[in-house]
Amino acid sequence: MANKRSMGTICIQGGWEPKNGEPRQLPIYQSTTFKYTTSEQMGRLFDLEENGYFYTRLANPTNDAVAAKICELEGGVGAMLTSSGQAANFYAMLNLCQAGDHIVSTATIYGGTTNLFTVTLPKMGIQCTLVNPDAPEEEIAAAFRPETKAVFGETIANPALTVLDIEKFAKLAHDHGVPLIIDNTFATPINCRPFEWGADIVTHSTTKYMDGHAMTVGGCIVDSGNFDWAAHHDKFKGLTEPDASYHGIVYTERFGKLAYITKATAQLMRDLGSIQSPQNAFLINVGLETLHLRMPRHCENAQKVAQYLKSREDVAWVNYPGLPGDKYYELAQKYMPNGTCGVISFGLKGGRAAAAAFMDKLKLCSIETHVADSRTAVLHPASHTHRQLTDEQLVEAGVDPSMIRFSVGIEDAQDIIEDIRQALE
């Protein structure tokens, strides 16, 4: 069924299929707990011998329906919702790593993820090596160690707009016996399905395009079911050896292709608890129902805005993977032929001061720390998200001090362009 339905149909009907007399809209199961008639049945749930609901921290019908929809959109075998995109990336790694382990990540990723990998995980004994995504394979291969457990990248990096060569990174990961984890937030499964290019696990900040209305923070982890954990038994003992906290079950033996996502839910969510509320899952589902309609409009508008910015004398540079001549245009055509995302980055010839003056004069577009909303939003990373860094440190992080991150919404493109025009002039 998963491969036969089109993306639009999955967006509308995936995850929740009501039976006769059940609600047409996904219900909000706003309950912490669930009732059973026998003690024995409850015991079987706690031993993972039976599927069912007993406590919302571990599973909830609303959340499961939304996770199933995102899973079908990505073409995976299992998915788990988290409280945020940050939690999704944290759990995706922690499900494979423990103290003494190591990960390889591309350097041009979201600043919050960089911080997670290079500051917080090392406090837990997990080291990270950042690599230039455009470096030759041999150079990236040199970053791997015997204790490396995963490779991480973003389909389209936030805010650098680097397009990842997924096949290159999948080959490097698999040559070293580890999975490739990709954050697919900016592209969404509408524009790119990383599993089809060799990725093993996908994460999302559902806060962005999936919600699309700046209503709710959330995250999701999706497993392709393709990585053979048992073939690399010694690397992934958490999945291939008995779990003492569940009477010695072995996830790969008991759950097969669902081993990874079952462990993430039964172990990490049980112990760390970064759950998404059913109310938030419900709101994300409302957003998902129009994702296939909104993404083409975001891309169409961004293309027009990027072309307009490119035509102006006072604009120093424009980054947008959809622009012919952009450094990542060819990779974008390969992996995302129908469009990339609605986010553009550009710089003004007047530098940092001109950026602030421009943003203050915008009327339609609002200054906010958000992207991928139906409304156009703008941010100056050097003054906002990265304001603790010096200009030298900004350049090292791949953020030009003059960079303006412009998230194009789904308003009328001409109105957005007119607002840019009046602010620049």
Coordinates of C-alpha atoms in Angstrom, one line a residue:
M1 CA 0.0 0.0 0.0
A2 CA 2.8 2.5 1.0
N3 CA 4.3 2.7 -2.5
K4 CA 1.0 2.7 -4.4
R5 CA -0.5 5.8 -2.8
S6 CA 0.6 9.2 -4.0
M7 CA 2.1 11.7 -1.6
G8 CA -1.0 13.9 -1.7
T9 CA -3.2 11.0 -0.7
I10 CA -0.9 10.0 2.1
C11 CA -0.8 13.6 3.4
I12 CA -4.6 13.6 3.6
Q13 CA -5.4 10.0 4.5
G14 CA -2.3 8.4 5.9
G15 CA -2.0 7.2 9.5
W16 CA -5.6 7.3 10.6
E17 CA -8.1 5.0 8.9
P18 CA -11.4 5.1 10.9
K19 CA -13.5 2.0 11.1
N20 CA -17.3 2.0 10.8
G21 CA -18.8 4.7 13.1
E22 CA -15.4 6.1 14.2
P23 CA -14.5 9.8 14.0
R24 CA -13.4 10.9 10.5
Q25 CA -10.9 13.4 11.9
L26 CA -8.0 11.9 14.0
P27 CA -9.2 12.1 17.7
I28 CA -7.0 13.7 20.3
Y29 CA -6.4 11.0 22.9
Q30 CA -5.7 13.5 25.7
S31 CA -5.2 10.8 28.4
T32 CA -2.1 9.9 30.3
T33 CA -3.2 6.3 30.9
F34 CA -5.4 3.5 29.5
K35 CA -7.6 0.9 31.3
Y36 CA -7.3 -2.9 31.3
T37 CA -9.5 -5.6 32.7
T38 CA -6.8 -8.1 33.7
S39 CA -3.4 -7.7 35.4
E40 CA -1.9 -10.3 33.1
Q41 CA -2.6 -8.3 30.0
M42 CA -1.0 -5.2 31.5
G43 CA 2.0 -7.3 32.3
R44 CA 2.3 -8.5 28.7
L45 CA 2.4 -4.8 27.6
F46 CA 5.2 -4.0 30.0
D47 CA 7.2 -7.0 28.7
L48 CA 6.8 -5.9 25.1
E49 CA 5.0 -9.2 24.4
E50 CA 1.9 -7.4 23.1
N51 CA 1.1 -4.1 21.4
G52 CA -1.1 -1.7 23.1
Y53 CA -1.4 1.5 25.1
F54 CA -0.8 1.8 28.8
Y55 CA 1.0 5.1 29.4
T56 CA 1.3 8.1 27.0
R57 CA 5.0 8.6 27.6
L58 CA 5.6 5.3 25.7
A59 CA 2.8 5.4 23.2
N60 CA -0.5 7.2 22.4
P61 CA -3.0 6.5 19.6
T62 CA -2.9 10.2 18.3
N63 CA 0.9 10.3 18.2
D64 CA 1.1 6.8 16.6
A65 CA -1.3 7.8 13.8
V66 CA 0.8 10.9 13.0
A67 CA 4.1 9.0 13.2
A68 CA 2.6 6.4 10.8
K69 CA 1.7 9.2 8.3
I70 CA 5.2 10.6 8.4
C71 CA 6.6 7.1 8.1
E72 CA 4.6 6.4 5.0
L73 CA 5.5 9.7 3.5
E74 CA 9.2 8.9 3.9
G75 CA 8.8 5.2 2.9
G76 CA 10.0 3.8 6.2
V77 CA 9.0 0.9 8.4
G78 CA 8.6 2.7 11.7
A79 CA 8.6 6.1 13.3
M80 CA 8.5 7.9 16.7
L81 CA 7.4 11.4 17.5
T82 CA 9.5 13.5 19.9
S83 CA 8.9 16.8 21.7
S84 CA 11.1 18.8 19.2
G85 CA 13.5 18.4 16.3
Q86 CA 16.4 18.7 18.7
A87 CA 15.1 15.7 20.7
A88 CA 14.7 13.7 17.5
N89 CA 18.4 14.3 16.6
F90 CA 19.5 13.6 20.2
Y91 CA 17.6 10.3 20.4
A92 CA 18.6 9.2 16.9
M93 CA 22.2 9.3 18.0
L94 CA 21.8 8.1 21.6
N95 CA 19.9 5.1 20.3
L96 CA 23.2 3.9 18.8
C97 CA 25.9 5.6 20.9
Q98 CA 27.3 5.4 24.5
A99 CA 30.3 6.8 26.3
G100 CA 33.4 6.1 24.3
D101 CA 31.7 6.2 20.9
H102 CA 32.1 8.7 18.0
I103 CA 30.0 10.2 15.2
V104 CA 30.9 11.9 11.9
S105 CA 28.7 14.9 10.9
T106 CA 28.8 17.5 8.1
A107 CA 29.9 20.9 9.4
T108 CA 27.2 22.9 7.6
I109 CA 24.2 21.9 9.8
Y110 CA 21.8 23.8 12.0
G111 CA 23.6 25.6 14.9
G112 CA 21.6 23.9 17.6
T113 CA 22.6 20.5 16.2
T114 CA 26.2 21.6 16.0
N115 CA 26.1 22.5 19.7
L116 CA 24.4 19.2 20.6
F117 CA 27.1 17.2 18.8
T118 CA 30.2 19.2 19.7
V119 CA 29.4 20.5 23.2
T120 CA 26.7 18.4 24.9
L121 CA 27.3 14.9 23.6
P122 CA 31.1 15.1 24.5
K123 CA 30.0 15.7 28.1
M124 CA 28.4 12.2 27.8
G125 CA 31.6 10.8 26.4
I126 CA 30.4 10.8 22.7
Q127 CA 32.8 12.5 20.4
C128 CA 32.0 14.2 17.1
T129 CA 34.2 15.0 14.0
L130 CA 32.8 17.7 11.7
V131 CA 33.6 17.3 8.0
N132 CA 33.2 19.6 5.0
P133 CA 30.3 18.0 3.0
D134 CA 32.0 19.1 -0.3
A135 CA 35.4 17.5 0.6
P136 CA 36.6 14.5 -1.5
E137 CA 35.6 11.0 -0.3
E138 CA 39.1 10.2 0.9
E139 CA 39.3 13.2 3.1
I140 CA 35.9 12.4 4.7
A141 CA 36.8 8.8 5.1
A142 CA 39.8 9.8 7.2
A143 CA 37.4 11.2 9.9
F144 CA 36.1 7.6 10.7
R145 CA 37.4 5.7 13.7
P146 CA 36.8 2.1 14.9
E147 CA 34.3 3.5 17.5
T148 CA 32.3 5.5 14.9
K149 CA 28.6 4.6 15.1
A150 CA 26.8 6.9 12.7
V151 CA 27.1 9.6 10.0
F152 CA 24.9 12.7 10.1
G153 CA 23.9 15.4 7.6
E154 CA 21.0 17.6 6.5
T155 CA 19.4 17.3 3.1
I156 CA 19.5 21.1 2.8
A157 CA 21.5 22.8 5.5
N158 CA 20.0 25.5 7.7
P159 CA 21.0 28.3 7.0
A160 CA 23.9 27.6 4.7
L161 CA 21.6 25.9 2.1
T162 CA 24.3 23.3 1.3
V163 CA 22.7 20.4 -0.6
L164 CA 24.0 17.0 0.7
D165 CA 25.3 14.5 -1.8
I166 CA 23.3 11.7 -0.2
E167 CA 24.7 8.8 -2.3
K168 CA 28.3 9.9 -1.5
F169 CA 27.6 9.9 2.3
A170 CA 25.6 6.7 2.2
K171 CA 28.5 4.9 0.5
L172 CA 31.0 6.3 3.0
A173 CA 28.8 5.3 6.0
H174 CA 28.1 1.8 4.6
D175 CA 31.8 1.3 3.7
H176 CA 32.5 1.8 7.4
G177 CA 29.6 -0.4 8.6
V178 CA 27.5 2.5 10.1
P179 CA 24.1 4.0 9.2
L180 CA 23.6 7.4 7.5
I181 CA 21.1 9.6 9.5
I182 CA 19.7 12.6 7.6
D183 CA 17.7 15.5 8.9
N184 CA 15.2 16.1 6.1
T185 CA 13.4 19.1 7.6
F186 CA 13.9 21.7 4.9
A187 CA 13.2 19.4 1.9
T188 CA 10.4 17.4 3.5
P189 CA 9.4 14.0 1.9
I190 CA 7.5 16.0 -0.7
N191 CA 10.7 17.2 -2.3
C192 CA 13.2 14.5 -1.3
R193 CA 13.0 10.9 0.1
P194 CA 16.5 10.2 1.4
F195 CA 15.8 6.4 1.8
E196 CA 15.6 6.1 -2.0
W197 CA 19.2 7.4 -2.1
G198 CA 20.7 5.1 0.5
A199 CA 20.0 6.9 3.8
D200 CA 19.0 4.7 6.8
I201 CA 17.3 6.9 9.3
V202 CA 15.6 10.3 8.7
T203 CA 14.8 12.9 11.4
H204 CA 12.5 16.0 11.2
S205 CA 11.8 19.1 13.1
T206 CA 8.0 18.9 12.4
T207 CA 7.9 22.4 13.8
K208 CA 8.9 23.7 10.3
Y209 CA 7.1 22.9 7.0
M210 CA 5.2 19.8 8.4
D211 CA 3.3 22.0 10.9
G212 CA 3.7 25.0 8.6
H213 CA 1.7 27.5 10.7
A214 CA 4.1 28.2 13.6
M215 CA 1.6 26.5 16.0
T216 CA 3.6 23.7 17.6
V217 CA 7.1 22.4 18.3
G218 CA 7.8 18.8 17.5
G219 CA 10.1 16.2 16.0
C220 CA 10.1 12.8 14.4
I221 CA 12.5 9.9 13.8
V222 CA 11.8 7.5 10.9
D223 CA 13.7 4.2 10.3
S224 CA 14.0 2.8 6.8
G225 CA 14.4 -0.8 8.2
N226 CA 17.3 -1.2 5.7
F227 CA 20.3 -1.2 7.9
D228 CA 21.4 -4.7 9.0
W229 CA 22.3 -4.2 12.7
A230 CA 23.0 -7.9 13.2
A231 CA 25.6 -7.9 10.4
H232 CA 27.6 -5.4 12.6
H233 CA 26.8 -7.1 15.9
D234 CA 29.8 -5.8 17.8
K235 CA 29.2 -2.2 16.8
F236 CA 25.6 -2.1 17.9
K237 CA 25.3 -4.3 21.0
G238 CA 22.4 -2.2 22.4
L239 CA 20.4 -3.7 19.5
T240 CA 22.0 -7.1 19.1
E241 CA 22.5 -8.2 22.7
P242 CA 20.0 -8.8 25.6
D243 CA 18.5 -5.7 27.2
A244 CA 18.5 -6.4 31.0
S245 CA 15.7 -3.8 31.5
Y246 CA 13.3 -6.0 29.5
H247 CA 14.1 -9.5 30.8
G248 CA 16.9 -9.9 28.3
I249 CA 15.1 -9.4 25.0
V250 CA 17.3 -8.9 21.9
Y251 CA 15.7 -6.1 19.8
T252 CA 17.0 -7.5 16.4
E253 CA 15.8 -11.0 17.2
R254 CA 12.4 -10.0 18.6
F255 CA 11.5 -7.1 16.3
G256 CA 13.5 -7.5 13.1
K257 CA 13.2 -4.4 10.9
L258 CA 11.5 -2.6 13.8
A259 CA 14.4 -3.1 16.2
Y260 CA 15.8 0.4 16.0
I261 CA 12.5 2.3 16.5
T262 CA 11.3 -0.1 19.1
K263 CA 14.4 0.4 21.2
A264 CA 14.1 4.2 20.8
T265 CA 10.6 4.1 22.1
A266 CA 10.8 1.3 24.8
Q267 CA 14.2 2.4 26.2
L268 CA 15.0 6.1 25.4
M269 CA 11.5 7.5 25.6
R270 CA 10.8 5.4 28.8
D271 CA 13.9 6.8 30.5
L272 CA 14.2 10.3 29.1
G273 CA 10.6 11.2 28.2
S274 CA 10.8 13.9 25.5
I275 CA 7.3 13.1 24.4
Q276 CA 5.1 15.1 22.1
S277 CA 1.7 15.9 23.6
P278 CA -1.3 14.4 21.7
Q279 CA -2.7 18.0 21.2
N280 CA 0.5 19.0 19.4
A281 CA 0.5 15.8 17.3
F282 CA -3.1 16.6 16.3
L283 CA -2.0 20.1 15.2
I284 CA 0.9 18.7 13.2
N285 CA -1.5 16.3 11.5
V286 CA -3.6 19.3 10.4
G287 CA -0.5 20.8 8.9
L288 CA 0.5 17.6 7.1
E289 CA -2.8 17.5 5.3
T290 CA -1.7 20.5 3.2
L291 CA 2.0 19.8 3.0
H292 CA 1.8 18.6 -0.6
L293 CA 0.0 21.8 -1.6
R294 CA 2.2 24.2 0.4
M295 CA 5.7 22.9 -0.6
P296 CA 5.3 23.7 -4.3
R297 CA 4.1 27.2 -3.5
H298 CA 7.0 27.8 -1.1
C299 CA 9.4 26.8 -3.8
E300 CA 7.7 28.7 -6.6
N301 CA 7.7 31.9 -4.5
A302 CA 11.3 31.4 -3.3
Q303 CA 12.4 31.0 -6.9
K304 CA 10.8 34.3 -7.9
V305 CA 12.2 36.1 -4.9
A306 CA 15.7 34.7 -5.4
Q307 CA 15.6 35.8 -9.1
Y308 CA 14.5 39.3 -8.1
L309 CA 17.3 39.6 -5.4
K310 CA 19.8 38.4 -8.0
S311 CA 18.8 41.2 -10.4
R312 CA 19.4 44.0 -7.8
E313 CA 22.6 46.0 -7.8
D314 CA 22.5 46.5 -4.0
V315 CA 22.5 42.7 -3.3
A316 CA 26.0 41.3 -3.0
W317 CA 25.2 37.6 -3.3
V318 CA 22.3 35.2 -3.2
N319 CA 22.3 31.5 -2.2
Y320 CA 19.4 29.4 -3.4
P321 CA 19.8 25.8 -4.7
G322 CA 17.1 26.4 -7.3
L323 CA 19.0 29.1 -9.1
P324 CA 20.9 28.0 -12.2
G325 CA 24.6 28.8 -11.4
D326 CA 24.2 28.2 -7.7
K327 CA 27.0 26.0 -6.3
Y328 CA 24.5 23.3 -5.4
Y329 CA 22.2 23.6 -8.4
E330 CA 23.3 20.3 -10.0
L331 CA 22.9 18.3 -6.7
A332 CA 19.5 19.9 -6.2
Q333 CA 18.4 18.9 -9.7
K334 CA 19.5 15.3 -8.9
Y335 CA 18.0 14.9 -5.5
M336 CA 15.1 17.4 -5.6
P337 CA 14.1 18.0 -9.2
N338 CA 10.6 19.3 -8.2
G339 CA 12.0 22.0 -5.9
T340 CA 14.1 22.4 -2.7
C341 CA 12.6 24.6 0.0
G342 CA 11.4 28.1 0.6
V343 CA 14.5 29.4 2.4
I344 CA 17.0 31.8 0.7
S345 CA 20.1 33.4 2.1
F346 CA 21.6 36.6 0.7
G347 CA 23.9 39.5 1.7
L348 CA 23.7 43.2 1.0
K349 CA 26.6 45.3 -0.3
G350 CA 26.3 47.5 2.9
G351 CA 27.1 44.5 5.1
R352 CA 25.8 44.0 8.6
A353 CA 24.5 47.6 9.1
A354 CA 22.6 47.4 5.8
A355 CA 21.0 44.1 6.8
A356 CA 19.6 45.5 10.0
A357 CA 18.3 48.7 8.3
F358 CA 16.7 46.6 5.5
M359 CA 14.9 44.2 8.0
D360 CA 13.6 47.1 10.1
K361 CA 11.9 48.6 7.1
L362 CA 10.0 45.4 6.1
K363 CA 6.3 45.6 6.5
L364 CA 4.8 42.3 5.3
C365 CA 7.8 40.1 6.2
S366 CA 8.4 39.7 10.0
I367 CA 11.6 39.4 12.0
E368 CA 11.4 36.1 13.9
T369 CA 13.5 33.1 14.9
H370 CA 11.5 30.8 12.7
V371 CA 11.6 29.3 9.2
A372 CA 9.3 27.3 7.0
D373 CA 6.1 29.0 8.1
S374 CA 3.2 29.9 5.8
R375 CA 4.1 33.5 6.5
T376 CA 7.4 35.1 5.3
A377 CA 10.0 35.5 8.0
V378 CA 13.4 37.0 8.1
L379 CA 16.4 36.7 10.4
H380 CA 20.0 38.1 10.5
P381 CA 22.0 35.2 12.1
A382 CA 25.0 37.4 13.0
S383 CA 22.7 39.7 15.1
H384 CA 20.4 37.0 16.4
T385 CA 21.0 33.2 16.5
H386 CA 24.8 33.6 16.2
R387 CA 25.3 36.9 18.0
Q388 CA 27.8 35.5 20.5
L389 CA 30.3 34.8 17.7
T390 CA 33.0 37.2 16.3
D391 CA 33.0 37.9 12.6
E392 CA 36.0 35.5 12.3
Q393 CA 34.0 32.7 14.2
L394 CA 31.0 33.4 12.0
V395 CA 33.0 32.8 8.8
E396 CA 34.3 29.5 10.3
A397 CA 30.7 28.4 11.0
G398 CA 29.8 29.1 7.4
V399 CA 27.7 32.2 8.3
D400 CA 28.7 35.4 6.4
P401 CA 28.3 38.3 8.8
S402 CA 26.1 40.0 6.2
M403 CA 23.9 36.9 5.7
I404 CA 20.1 37.4 5.8
R405 CA 18.1 34.2 6.1
F406 CA 14.8 34.8 4.3
S407 CA 12.1 32.2 4.7
V408 CA 9.6 32.8 1.9
G409 CA 6.0 32.1 2.8
I410 CA 3.0 31.3 0.6
E411 CA 1.6 34.8 0.3
D412 CA 1.4 36.3 -3.2
A413 CA 5.0 36.4 -4.5
Q414 CA 4.5 39.9 -6.0
D415 CA 3.6 41.2 -2.5
I416 CA 6.7 39.7 -1.0
I417 CA 8.9 41.2 -3.8
E418 CA 7.2 44.6 -3.4
D419 CA 8.0 44.5 0.4
I420 CA 11.6 43.7 -0.4
R421 CA 11.8 46.5 -3.0
Q422 CA 10.4 49.2 -0.7
A423 CA 12.7 48.1 2.2
L424 CA 15.8 48.2 0.0
E425 CA 14.9 51.5 -1.5

